[in-house]
Coordinates of C-alpha atoms in Angstrom, one line a residue:
Chain O
M1 CA 143.2 145.0 110.3
S2 CA 140.4 142.5 109.0
E3 CA 138.7 143.4 112.3
S4 CA 138.2 146.8 111.5
I5 CA 137.1 146.6 107.9
L6 CA 134.3 144.6 109.4
E7 CA 133.3 146.5 111.9
V8 CA 133.4 149.7 109.7
S9 CA 131.3 148.0 107.2
S10 CA 128.7 147.0 109.9
F11 CA 128.9 150.7 111.1
L12 CA 127.9 151.8 107.9
Y13 CA 124.9 148.9 106.9
R14 CA 123.8 150.1 110.5
Y15 CA 123.8 153.6 109.5
A16 CA 121.9 152.7 106.4
E17 CA 119.5 150.7 107.6
L18 CA 118.5 153.5 110.4
L19 CA 118.0 155.7 108.0
D20 CA 116.1 153.1 105.8
G21 CA 114.0 152.8 108.7
E22 CA 113.7 156.3 109.3
Q23 CA 114.5 155.5 113.0
F24 CA 116.3 159.4 112.7
D25 CA 116.5 159.5 116.5
A26 CA 119.0 156.4 116.4
W27 CA 120.8 157.6 113.4
T28 CA 122.0 160.9 114.9
Q29 CA 123.6 158.7 118.1
L30 CA 125.8 157.2 115.5
F31 CA 127.5 160.8 116.0
D32 CA 129.9 161.8 118.2
P33 CA 128.0 164.3 120.5
Q34 CA 131.3 166.2 121.7
D35 CA 132.4 166.9 118.1
C36 CA 131.2 166.0 115.0
Q37 CA 130.6 167.4 111.2
Y38 CA 128.0 165.9 109.0
R39 CA 128.4 167.6 105.4
V40 CA 126.1 166.8 101.6
L41 CA 128.5 168.3 99.1
S42 CA 128.3 168.2 95.1
R43 CA 130.8 166.1 93.7
E44 CA 130.8 169.0 90.5
N45 CA 131.7 171.5 93.7
Q46 CA 134.5 169.4 95.4
E47 CA 136.5 168.8 92.0
L48 CA 136.1 172.7 91.3
G49 CA 137.5 173.0 94.6
L50 CA 134.6 175.1 95.6
P51 CA 134.3 174.4 99.5
L52 CA 130.5 175.2 100.1
P53 CA 128.3 172.2 101.1
I54 CA 124.7 171.7 99.3
M55 CA 124.2 171.0 103.4
G56 CA 126.3 171.0 106.5
C57 CA 125.7 170.2 110.1
F58 CA 128.7 171.4 112.4
S59 CA 127.7 169.9 115.5
H60 CA 125.8 167.7 117.4
G61 CA 122.7 170.0 118.0
M62 CA 122.6 170.9 114.0
V63 CA 122.9 167.2 112.9
C64 CA 119.8 166.8 115.4
D65 CA 118.2 169.6 114.8
R66 CA 118.2 169.1 110.6
V67 CA 116.6 166.0 111.5
A68 CA 113.8 166.8 113.8
M69 CA 112.8 169.6 111.1
L70 CA 113.0 166.7 108.6
A71 CA 111.2 164.8 110.5
K72 CA 108.1 167.2 111.1
G73 CA 108.1 169.0 107.7
V74 CA 108.7 166.9 105.5
L75 CA 108.3 162.9 106.3
T76 CA 104.5 163.7 106.9
Y77 CA 103.7 163.7 103.3
R78 CA 106.5 161.7 101.7
R79 CA 105.4 157.8 101.4
D80 CA 108.4 156.8 99.1
R81 CA 110.4 154.1 100.8
L82 CA 114.3 154.3 100.3
L83 CA 116.9 151.7 99.7
R84 CA 120.4 152.5 100.7
Q85 CA 122.8 150.3 99.4
V86 CA 126.5 150.6 100.4
S87 CA 129.4 149.0 98.7
N88 CA 132.9 149.1 98.4
V89 CA 133.9 149.7 101.5
Q90 CA 137.7 150.5 102.1
C91 CA 139.1 151.9 105.5
H92 CA 142.6 152.7 107.1
S93 CA 143.9 154.3 110.7
V94 CA 144.5 158.0 111.2
G95 CA 146.0 159.4 114.2
D96 CA 145.5 157.4 117.7
A97 CA 142.1 156.1 117.4
G98 CA 140.7 157.1 113.9
M99 CA 139.4 155.4 110.9
S100 CA 139.5 157.0 108.0
V101 CA 136.3 155.6 105.6
R102 CA 135.4 155.7 102.2
A103 CA 132.4 153.6 100.6
N104 CA 129.9 153.8 97.3
L105 CA 126.1 154.5 98.1
V106 CA 123.5 153.7 95.5
V107 CA 119.8 154.7 96.9
Y108 CA 116.5 153.7 95.2
Q109 CA 113.1 154.7 96.0
S110 CA 109.9 152.7 95.3
S111 CA 106.7 154.7 95.0
E112 CA 103.4 153.5 97.4
E113 CA 102.3 151.5 94.4
G114 CA 105.7 149.4 94.7
V115 CA 107.4 150.8 91.5
S116 CA 111.2 151.2 92.1
S117 CA 113.7 153.6 90.4
L118 CA 117.1 154.8 90.8
Y119 CA 116.9 157.9 93.4
M120 CA 120.6 158.9 94.2
V121 CA 124.5 158.2 93.4
A122 CA 127.2 159.3 96.3
R123 CA 129.9 158.4 98.1
Y124 CA 131.0 158.1 101.8
K125 CA 134.1 160.2 103.2
G126 CA 134.0 159.9 106.9
V127 CA 136.0 159.5 110.0
L128 CA 135.1 157.4 113.0
V129 CA 136.6 157.4 116.3
R130 CA 136.4 154.7 119.0
S131 CA 134.0 154.7 121.2
G132 CA 133.9 151.6 124.0
D133 CA 133.2 148.7 121.7
G134 CA 132.3 150.5 118.6
W135 CA 132.4 153.5 116.8
L136 CA 131.5 156.9 117.0
I137 CA 131.5 159.6 113.4
R138 CA 133.6 162.2 113.7
S139 CA 133.0 164.1 110.6
M140 CA 130.8 162.4 107.2
D141 CA 131.0 164.2 103.8
V142 CA 128.0 162.6 101.4
V143 CA 129.7 163.3 97.9
V144 CA 126.8 163.3 95.9
D145 CA 126.9 162.6 92.1
S146 CA 123.2 163.1 91.7
F147 CA 123.0 166.8 92.6
G148 CA 120.2 167.2 89.9
I149 CA 117.6 165.9 92.5
D150 CA 115.4 168.4 93.4
T151 CA 113.7 166.6 96.6
M152 CA 117.3 165.6 97.5
L153 CA 117.9 166.9 100.9
A154 CA 114.6 165.9 102.1
V155 CA 116.1 163.0 103.7
P156 CA 119.6 162.5 105.1
L157 CA 122.1 160.5 103.0
Chain E
M1 CA 140.5 132.1 104.0
S2 CA 139.2 135.5 105.8
E3 CA 142.3 137.3 105.2
S4 CA 142.0 136.6 101.6
I5 CA 138.8 137.4 100.8
L6 CA 139.1 140.5 102.7
E7 CA 142.0 141.3 100.9
V8 CA 140.9 141.0 97.7
S9 CA 137.4 142.8 97.9
S10 CA 140.0 145.6 99.0
F11 CA 142.2 145.1 96.0
L12 CA 138.6 145.3 93.4
Y13 CA 137.7 148.4 95.2
R14 CA 141.0 149.8 94.7
Y15 CA 140.4 148.9 91.2
A16 CA 137.1 150.2 90.9
E17 CA 138.2 153.8 92.9
L18 CA 141.0 154.0 90.4
L19 CA 138.7 153.6 87.1
D20 CA 136.1 156.2 89.2
G21 CA 138.8 158.3 89.4
E22 CA 140.1 158.4 85.9
Q23 CA 143.9 157.3 87.5
F24 CA 144.5 154.7 84.5
D25 CA 148.0 154.7 85.0
A26 CA 147.7 153.7 88.2
W27 CA 145.3 151.2 87.2
T28 CA 147.5 149.5 84.5
Q29 CA 150.0 148.9 87.7
L30 CA 147.4 146.5 89.0
F31 CA 148.1 144.2 86.3
D32 CA 151.2 141.7 86.3
P33 CA 153.7 142.9 83.9
Q34 CA 155.5 140.2 83.1
D35 CA 152.0 138.2 82.2
C36 CA 148.7 139.6 82.1
Q37 CA 145.1 139.5 80.5
Y38 CA 142.3 141.9 80.0
R39 CA 138.9 141.0 78.3
V40 CA 135.7 142.4 77.7
L41 CA 133.2 139.7 76.4
S42 CA 129.5 139.5 76.3
R43 CA 127.3 137.5 77.9
E44 CA 125.7 136.0 74.9
N45 CA 129.0 135.1 73.4
Q46 CA 130.3 133.4 76.2
E47 CA 127.0 131.1 76.6
L48 CA 127.0 130.5 73.0
G49 CA 130.7 129.5 73.1
L50 CA 131.8 131.6 71.2
P51 CA 135.1 132.8 72.3
L52 CA 135.8 136.0 70.7
P53 CA 136.1 139.4 72.9
I54 CA 134.6 142.4 72.2
M55 CA 138.0 143.9 73.4
G56 CA 141.5 141.9 74.3
C57 CA 144.5 143.0 75.5
F58 CA 147.0 140.1 76.0
S59 CA 150.2 141.8 77.7
H60 CA 151.0 144.7 80.0
G61 CA 151.8 146.5 76.8
M62 CA 148.5 146.4 75.4
V63 CA 146.7 147.3 78.3
C64 CA 148.8 150.7 78.5
D65 CA 148.1 151.0 75.6
R66 CA 144.9 150.7 75.2
V67 CA 144.6 153.0 78.2
A68 CA 146.7 155.5 76.9
M69 CA 144.6 155.7 73.6
L70 CA 141.2 156.3 75.4
A71 CA 142.9 159.1 77.8
K72 CA 143.6 160.8 74.9
G73 CA 140.8 160.4 72.4
V74 CA 137.6 160.1 74.2
L75 CA 138.3 161.4 77.9
T76 CA 138.6 164.6 76.5
Y77 CA 135.2 165.0 75.5
R78 CA 133.8 162.5 77.9
R79 CA 132.4 164.6 81.1
D80 CA 129.9 161.8 82.5
R81 CA 131.3 160.5 85.7
L82 CA 131.0 156.7 86.4
L83 CA 130.6 155.2 89.9
R84 CA 131.4 151.5 90.0
Q85 CA 129.8 149.3 92.6
V86 CA 131.6 145.8 93.1
S87 CA 129.5 143.4 95.0
N88 CA 129.3 139.5 95.8
V89 CA 132.8 139.0 95.8
Q90 CA 134.0 135.7 95.8
C91 CA 137.3 134.0 95.9
H92 CA 139.0 130.6 96.2
S93 CA 142.8 129.5 95.8
V94 CA 144.3 128.0 92.5
G95 CA 147.5 126.4 91.9
D96 CA 150.5 127.5 94.0
A97 CA 149.8 131.2 94.6
G98 CA 146.6 132.3 92.5
M99 CA 143.4 133.6 93.8
S100 CA 140.3 133.1 91.3
V101 CA 138.2 136.0 92.1
R102 CA 134.8 136.5 91.2
A103 CA 132.2 139.6 91.5
N104 CA 129.6 141.4 90.5
L105 CA 129.9 145.0 88.9
V106 CA 127.1 147.8 88.1
V107 CA 128.5 151.0 86.9
Y108 CA 125.9 154.3 87.2
Q109 CA 127.0 157.3 85.0
S110 CA 126.1 160.8 86.3
S111 CA 125.9 163.7 83.6
E112 CA 127.3 167.1 84.1
E113 CA 124.1 168.5 85.1
G114 CA 123.9 165.9 88.0
V115 CA 121.5 163.1 86.5
S116 CA 122.3 159.6 87.3
S117 CA 121.4 156.4 85.5
L118 CA 122.1 153.0 84.9
Y119 CA 125.3 152.5 82.5
M120 CA 126.5 149.0 82.7
V121 CA 126.0 145.6 84.7
A122 CA 128.4 143.2 84.5
R123 CA 130.8 140.1 86.0
Y124 CA 134.2 140.2 86.7
K125 CA 136.2 136.6 86.2
G126 CA 139.9 137.3 87.0
V127 CA 143.1 135.2 88.6
L128 CA 145.0 137.3 90.8
V129 CA 148.4 136.5 92.3
R130 CA 150.9 137.3 94.8
S131 CA 153.0 140.2 94.6
G132 CA 154.9 140.4 98.3
D133 CA 152.4 141.9 100.4
G134 CA 149.7 142.2 97.7
W135 CA 147.9 141.4 94.3
L136 CA 148.8 141.7 91.1
I137 CA 146.2 140.8 88.0
R138 CA 147.1 137.5 85.8
S139 CA 143.5 137.7 84.1
M140 CA 140.7 139.9 84.6
D141 CA 137.5 138.8 82.2
V142 CA 134.1 141.4 82.2
V143 CA 131.2 139.7 81.1
V144 CA 129.0 142.1 80.2
D145 CA 125.1 141.5 80.5
S146 CA 124.9 145.3 79.1
F147 CA 126.7 145.1 75.6
G148 CA 123.9 147.3 74.0
I149 CA 125.7 150.4 75.0
D150 CA 127.4 152.0 72.4
T151 CA 130.0 154.0 74.3
M152 CA 130.5 150.6 76.5
L153 CA 134.1 150.8 75.4
A154 CA 134.8 153.9 75.9
V155 CA 136.4 153.4 79.3
P156 CA 137.8 150.4 81.0
L157 CA 135.6 148.7 83.1
Chain B
M1 CA 132.4 136.9 114.8
S2 CA 134.3 137.7 111.6
E3 CA 134.6 134.5 110.6
S4 CA 130.7 134.3 110.7
I5 CA 129.9 137.3 108.7
L6 CA 132.4 136.1 105.9
E7 CA 130.9 132.6 105.8
V8 CA 127.4 134.3 105.8
S9 CA 128.0 136.7 103.1
S10 CA 129.5 134.1 101.2
F11 CA 126.6 131.9 101.6
L12 CA 124.1 134.5 100.0
Y13 CA 126.3 135.3 97.2
R14 CA 126.5 131.7 96.0
Y15 CA 122.4 131.9 96.8
A16 CA 122.5 134.9 94.3
E17 CA 125.2 133.0 92.0
L18 CA 122.8 129.5 91.4
L19 CA 119.9 132.0 90.9
D20 CA 121.8 134.1 87.9
G21 CA 122.8 131.0 86.5
E22 CA 119.4 129.5 86.7
Q23 CA 121.1 126.7 89.0
F24 CA 117.4 125.9 90.6
D25 CA 118.3 122.6 91.6
A26 CA 121.3 123.6 93.5
W27 CA 119.4 126.8 95.0
T28 CA 117.0 123.9 96.7
Q29 CA 119.7 122.5 98.2
L30 CA 120.8 125.3 100.4
F31 CA 117.8 124.8 102.0
D32 CA 117.4 122.9 105.4
P33 CA 115.3 119.6 104.2
Q34 CA 114.0 118.9 107.5
D35 CA 112.2 122.1 108.1
C36 CA 112.4 125.4 106.3
Q37 CA 110.3 128.0 105.0
Y38 CA 110.7 130.5 102.2
R39 CA 108.4 133.4 101.5
V40 CA 108.2 136.6 99.3
L41 CA 106.3 139.4 101.2
S42 CA 105.8 142.9 100.1
R43 CA 106.9 145.9 102.2
E44 CA 103.3 147.5 102.4
N45 CA 101.8 144.4 103.7
Q46 CA 104.8 144.2 106.4
E47 CA 104.2 147.5 107.4
L48 CA 100.8 147.3 107.8
G49 CA 101.1 144.0 109.7
L50 CA 99.1 141.9 107.0
P51 CA 100.8 138.8 107.4
L52 CA 99.5 137.2 104.0
P53 CA 103.2 136.2 101.8
I54 CA 102.7 137.2 97.8
M55 CA 104.2 133.6 98.1
G56 CA 105.0 131.0 100.7
C57 CA 106.6 127.5 100.5
F58 CA 106.7 125.9 104.2
S59 CA 108.4 122.8 103.5
H60 CA 111.7 121.6 101.5
G61 CA 109.3 119.9 98.9
M62 CA 107.4 122.7 98.5
V63 CA 110.4 125.0 98.0
C64 CA 111.4 122.4 95.3
D65 CA 107.9 121.8 93.5
R66 CA 107.8 125.7 92.9
V67 CA 111.1 125.7 91.4
A68 CA 110.2 122.5 89.3
M69 CA 107.0 124.5 88.1
L70 CA 108.9 127.5 87.2
A71 CA 111.6 126.0 85.3
K72 CA 108.8 124.2 83.7
G73 CA 106.4 126.6 82.9
V74 CA 108.3 130.2 82.6
L75 CA 111.6 129.9 81.8
T76 CA 111.2 128.1 78.7
Y77 CA 110.2 131.7 77.3
R78 CA 111.8 134.1 79.4
R79 CA 115.1 135.3 77.8
D80 CA 115.9 138.1 80.3
R81 CA 118.9 137.2 82.3
L82 CA 119.2 138.9 86.1
L83 CA 122.0 139.9 87.7
R84 CA 121.5 139.9 91.6
Q85 CA 123.2 142.5 94.0
V86 CA 123.0 141.4 97.4
S87 CA 124.6 144.4 100.0
N88 CA 124.8 145.1 103.7
V89 CA 124.8 142.2 105.0
Q90 CA 124.4 141.9 108.6
C91 CA 124.2 139.0 111.2
H92 CA 124.3 137.9 114.7
S93 CA 123.5 134.5 116.6
V94 CA 120.4 133.3 117.8
G95 CA 119.8 130.3 119.8
D96 CA 122.2 127.7 119.7
A97 CA 123.3 127.2 116.1
G98 CA 121.5 129.4 114.3
M99 CA 122.5 133.2 112.7
S100 CA 120.1 135.5 111.9
V101 CA 120.5 137.3 108.8
R102 CA 119.3 140.7 107.2
A103 CA 120.9 142.1 103.4
N104 CA 119.7 144.4 101.0
L105 CA 119.3 143.2 97.0
V106 CA 119.0 144.7 93.7
V107 CA 118.3 143.0 90.9
Y108 CA 118.8 143.8 87.2
Q109 CA 117.6 142.4 84.3
S110 CA 119.1 142.6 80.6
S111 CA 117.0 142.0 77.7
E112 CA 118.3 139.6 74.9
E113 CA 119.4 142.5 73.1
G114 CA 121.7 143.7 75.6
V115 CA 119.9 146.5 77.6
S116 CA 119.8 146.6 81.0
S117 CA 117.4 148.0 83.6
L118 CA 116.5 148.0 87.2
Y119 CA 114.0 144.8 87.9
M120 CA 113.7 144.4 91.8
V121 CA 114.4 145.9 95.0
A122 CA 114.0 144.1 98.1
R123 CA 115.5 143.1 101.7
Y124 CA 116.4 139.7 103.0
K125 CA 115.9 138.5 106.2
G126 CA 116.5 134.7 107.1
V127 CA 117.8 132.4 109.4
L128 CA 120.5 129.7 108.9
V129 CA 121.6 126.9 110.5
R130 CA 124.8 124.8 110.9
S131 CA 125.1 121.8 108.9
G132 CA 128.3 120.5 109.1
D133 CA 131.1 123.0 107.7
G134 CA 128.5 125.4 106.0
W135 CA 124.9 126.7 106.5
L136 CA 121.5 125.7 105.6
I137 CA 118.6 127.9 105.2
R138 CA 115.8 127.3 108.2
S139 CA 114.0 130.7 107.1
M140 CA 114.1 133.3 104.4
D141 CA 111.9 135.9 103.9
V142 CA 112.3 138.4 101.0
V143 CA 110.6 141.7 101.3
V144 CA 109.9 143.2 98.2
D145 CA 109.6 147.2 97.8
S146 CA 108.8 146.2 94.3
F147 CA 105.5 144.7 94.3
G148 CA 104.3 146.8 91.2
I149 CA 106.2 144.3 89.0
D150 CA 103.8 141.7 87.1
T151 CA 106.6 139.3 86.3
M152 CA 108.6 139.7 90.1
L153 CA 107.5 135.9 90.6
A154 CA 108.6 134.7 87.7
V155 CA 111.5 133.4 89.1
P156 CA 113.0 133.0 92.8
L157 CA 114.5 136.0 94.6

């Protein structure tokens, strides 16, 4: 168990580091190419039992496609840099080789002038599966408390 | 030692998750029913050597009572949701079966409109005791840097 | 490996706790007295390949000297208290007895009136070396996203 929580924490920190560094190609490779899902949901909708995600990718192709679109369409003019703080990592085994994961996410943005501010508060709820020595994402839900942010979907969370 | 720090971290993340989810009844069960103390103290007072807590519960009954009062009196109109980020968890053994614990706490609030902001900055200083496979809280002091917040005591920290 | 990441995390939490508590003398003792470097760099400069640090100490004497200056010159009138949240700790072995370390840092300040706000967002990039049972800092770079803060260098990060 202690190995697992450390491996899962390390996986999520790598996930955050790749996004912070805008290494989106490497980020997509954290998802299981055979079967994966990535969704951004508002906490409000989730609590009301409304299943519609703000954004959803239901295959590896969709994950890659969305990121490619972002890289071309948005990040050409976006200059703010993000720092993703992942904390409160919890996990427990599910099924044969799966691991259910929960964590908190707080994202800060810093402008070109070096002024930082709170950007986003969210929770990760995911399932990882074993792949060789490491893990891959079977599903990742990002449940956002901060759904009032216009530019929220300009970057993966 | 490595097992302990992971268990203690996991315990605090669970503590935070229960409060975030407003599962106050389950939260009170993290305290030792035989002997426990829960206090919120301002950093200012603590540094001046003034022992008076902003709020103090000196038995399990008081912990439960206070939470029941909150649930009835305050949370009926409070709609903001909180996310508690617990970090920098440190611990060391004390006595026969006790564990002294320190951690940092940053709380974010998100309004019904999905706008998030910093709510509270504090430090946990507690003592946990063994109970079967798990831990229970013997004492928990929450030392708040943010004592200027009117609504601070509307929810347990 | 699992021991290492826990030891390194614990080391960084201690580092943060000493700075939060303004125990600067104990903080300087975390550095290798024989050979160490401490630098604060802006992310902007680092990304442009500009090597000049905002602040740099290239020996243990310089680390101590700078801190002594701070304690005398600045902290006499500074009354804000800081809380350093260290997260996303990652590490891997380098060379014979070294450990490369990365982590995220978010600092909050709280005024005398108990009002808290975001102060600083940064990343740690360091190398630790074995020393008996523990670790010492061979090099520590603090790469700041928030370089627009006038008072940033009033305290070590």
